[in-house]
Coordinates of C-alpha atoms in Angstrom, one line a residue:
X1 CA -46.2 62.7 -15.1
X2 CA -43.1 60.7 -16.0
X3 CA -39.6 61.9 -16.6
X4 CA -38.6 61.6 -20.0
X5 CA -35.3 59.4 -20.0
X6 CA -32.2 61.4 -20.8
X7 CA -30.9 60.0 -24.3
X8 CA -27.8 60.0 -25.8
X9 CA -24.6 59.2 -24.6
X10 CA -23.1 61.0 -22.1
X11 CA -19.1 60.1 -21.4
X12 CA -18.3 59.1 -17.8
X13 CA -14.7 57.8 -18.4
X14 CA -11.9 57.6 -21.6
X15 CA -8.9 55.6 -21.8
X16 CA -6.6 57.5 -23.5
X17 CA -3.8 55.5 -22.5
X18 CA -5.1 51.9 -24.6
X19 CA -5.2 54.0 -27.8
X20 CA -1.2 55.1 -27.2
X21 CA -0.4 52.0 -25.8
X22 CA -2.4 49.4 -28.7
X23 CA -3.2 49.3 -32.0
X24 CA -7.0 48.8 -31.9
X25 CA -8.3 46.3 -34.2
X26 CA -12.2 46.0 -33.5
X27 CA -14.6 47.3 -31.2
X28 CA -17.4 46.0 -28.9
X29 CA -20.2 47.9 -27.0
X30 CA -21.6 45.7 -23.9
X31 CA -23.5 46.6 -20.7
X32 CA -22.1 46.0 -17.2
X33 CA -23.8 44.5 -14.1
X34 CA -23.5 47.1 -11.4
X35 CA -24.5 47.7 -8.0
X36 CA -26.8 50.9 -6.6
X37 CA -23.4 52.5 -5.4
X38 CA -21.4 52.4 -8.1
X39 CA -23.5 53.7 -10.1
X40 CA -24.5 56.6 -8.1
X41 CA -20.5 57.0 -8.2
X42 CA -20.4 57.0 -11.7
X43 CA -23.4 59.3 -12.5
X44 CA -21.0 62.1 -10.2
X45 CA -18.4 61.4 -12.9
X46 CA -15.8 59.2 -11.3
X47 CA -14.3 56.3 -12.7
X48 CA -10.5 55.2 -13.9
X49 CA -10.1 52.7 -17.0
X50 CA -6.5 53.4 -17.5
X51 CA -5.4 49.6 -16.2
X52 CA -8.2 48.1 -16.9
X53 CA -8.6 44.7 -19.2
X54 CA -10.8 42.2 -19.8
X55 CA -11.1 38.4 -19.0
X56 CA -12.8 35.6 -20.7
X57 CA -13.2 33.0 -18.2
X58 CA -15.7 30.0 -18.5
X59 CA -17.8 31.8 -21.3
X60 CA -18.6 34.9 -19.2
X61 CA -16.5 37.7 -19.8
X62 CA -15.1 40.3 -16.9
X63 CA -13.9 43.2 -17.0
X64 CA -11.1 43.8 -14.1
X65 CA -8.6 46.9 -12.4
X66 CA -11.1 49.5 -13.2
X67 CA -11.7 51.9 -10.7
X68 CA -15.0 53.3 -9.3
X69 CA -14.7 55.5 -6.1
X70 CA -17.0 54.1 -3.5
X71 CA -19.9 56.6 -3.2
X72 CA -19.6 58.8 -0.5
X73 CA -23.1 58.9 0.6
X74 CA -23.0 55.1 0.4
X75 CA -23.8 52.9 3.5
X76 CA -22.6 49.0 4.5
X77 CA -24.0 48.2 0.7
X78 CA -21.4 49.7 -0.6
X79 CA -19.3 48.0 -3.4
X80 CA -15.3 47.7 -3.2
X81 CA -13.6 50.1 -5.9
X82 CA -11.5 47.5 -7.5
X83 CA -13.9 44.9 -8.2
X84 CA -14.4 42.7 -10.9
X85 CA -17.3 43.4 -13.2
X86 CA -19.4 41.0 -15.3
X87 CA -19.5 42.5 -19.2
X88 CA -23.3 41.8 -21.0
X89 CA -23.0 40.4 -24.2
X90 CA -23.7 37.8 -26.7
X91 CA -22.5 34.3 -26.4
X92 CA -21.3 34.5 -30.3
X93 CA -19.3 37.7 -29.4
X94 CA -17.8 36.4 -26.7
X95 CA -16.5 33.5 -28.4
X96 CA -15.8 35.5 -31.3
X97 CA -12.9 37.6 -29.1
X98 CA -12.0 34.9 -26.8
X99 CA -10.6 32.8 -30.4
X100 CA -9.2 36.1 -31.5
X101 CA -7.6 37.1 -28.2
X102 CA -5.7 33.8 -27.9
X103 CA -3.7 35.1 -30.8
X104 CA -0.6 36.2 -29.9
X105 CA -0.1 39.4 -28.6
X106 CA -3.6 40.5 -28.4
X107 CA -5.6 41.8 -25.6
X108 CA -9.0 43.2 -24.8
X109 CA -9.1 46.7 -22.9
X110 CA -11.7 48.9 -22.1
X111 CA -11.7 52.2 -23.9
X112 CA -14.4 54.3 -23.0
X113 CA -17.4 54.2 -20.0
X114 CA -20.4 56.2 -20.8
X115 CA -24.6 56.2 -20.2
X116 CA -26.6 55.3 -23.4
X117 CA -30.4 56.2 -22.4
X118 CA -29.8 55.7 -18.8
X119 CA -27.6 52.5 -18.9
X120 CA -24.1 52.1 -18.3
X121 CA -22.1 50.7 -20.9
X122 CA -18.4 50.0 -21.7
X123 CA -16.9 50.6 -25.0
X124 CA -14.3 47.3 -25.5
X125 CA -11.5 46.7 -27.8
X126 CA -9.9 43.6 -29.2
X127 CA -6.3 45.4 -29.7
X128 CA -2.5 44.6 -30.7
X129 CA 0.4 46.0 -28.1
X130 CA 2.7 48.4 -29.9
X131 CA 5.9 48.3 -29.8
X132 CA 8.0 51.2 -28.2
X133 CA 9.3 52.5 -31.7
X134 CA 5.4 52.5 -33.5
X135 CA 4.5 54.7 -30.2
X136 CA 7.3 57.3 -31.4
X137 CA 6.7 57.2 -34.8
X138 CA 2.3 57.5 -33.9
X139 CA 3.3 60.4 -31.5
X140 CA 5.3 61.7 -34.7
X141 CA 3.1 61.3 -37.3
X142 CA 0.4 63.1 -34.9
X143 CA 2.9 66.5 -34.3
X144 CA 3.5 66.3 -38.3
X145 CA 0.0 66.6 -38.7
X146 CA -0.4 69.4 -36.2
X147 CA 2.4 71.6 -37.9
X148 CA 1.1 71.2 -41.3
X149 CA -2.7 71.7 -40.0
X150 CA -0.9 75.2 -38.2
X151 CA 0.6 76.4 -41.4
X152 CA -2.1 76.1 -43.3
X153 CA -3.8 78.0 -40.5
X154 CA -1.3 80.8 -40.5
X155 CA -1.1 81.1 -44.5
X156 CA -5.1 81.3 -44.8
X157 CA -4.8 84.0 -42.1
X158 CA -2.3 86.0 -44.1
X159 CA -3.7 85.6 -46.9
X160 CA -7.5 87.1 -45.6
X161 CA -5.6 90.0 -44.2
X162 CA -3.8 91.0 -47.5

């Protein structure tokens, strides 16, 4: 009898960083070409987007600086853990964020690295840099939100108990 495939999505790897860092403006999901190894690696749960990017070059698109650990089990096939990986998708998508990435000050990053019914896949972001101040006034606006969220918390509680 067959397995049955594991469905879902199941979260290998976040970037917190790129969502402090840029103001995201659209998303993209695409596959990645992977060896045996690194895959292996990432089905233990180790991988590091945090200075990752991605590169449109010659129609193709790459995604670069992302760490997977070589796998320790791993023989001579073993991939290097810096490596540059070729992203899977459509040619109008590609073109689509290589015209909007030329824009100034835009980038693409990765944001999150995850299995969707037994495939890898990379979660991508056209995004804007922020400047230093909008980071204050994001991390700001998030502790505001946390305080009020709190004290409406603590008054509920008081008020159940009276």
């Amino acid at each position: 009898m067959a397995k049955e495939k594991d469905t879902g999505r199941k979260l290998i790897a976040q970037n917190k960083k790129a969502r402090h860092d840029y103001t995201i403006l659209d998303t993209y999901e695409c596959g990645l070409v992977l060896m045996g190894t690194e895959v292996k690696s990432l089905r233990m749960g180790r991988a590091s987007l945090v200075d990752g990017f991605v590169q449109i070059d010659r129609g193709e698109a790459w995604l670069h600086n992302i760490h997977v650990p070589e796998y320790v089990q791993g023989t001579w096939t073993n991939h290097s853990a810096k490596r540059k990986r070729k992203l899977l998708m459509h040619r109008a998508e590609i073109d689509k964020l290589e015209s909007k990435a030329q824009e100034t000050g835009h980038t693409i990053v990765p944001l999150a690295l995850y299995f969707l019914n037994g495939r890898v896949k990379v979660e991508i972001a056209l995004a804007k840099g922020k400047k230093e101040y909008d980071k204050r006034q994001t991390l700001r606006e998030k502790q505001d939100t946390r305080e009020t969220n709190r004290a409406i918390a603590a008054a509920r509680r008081r008020q159940r108990s009276a």
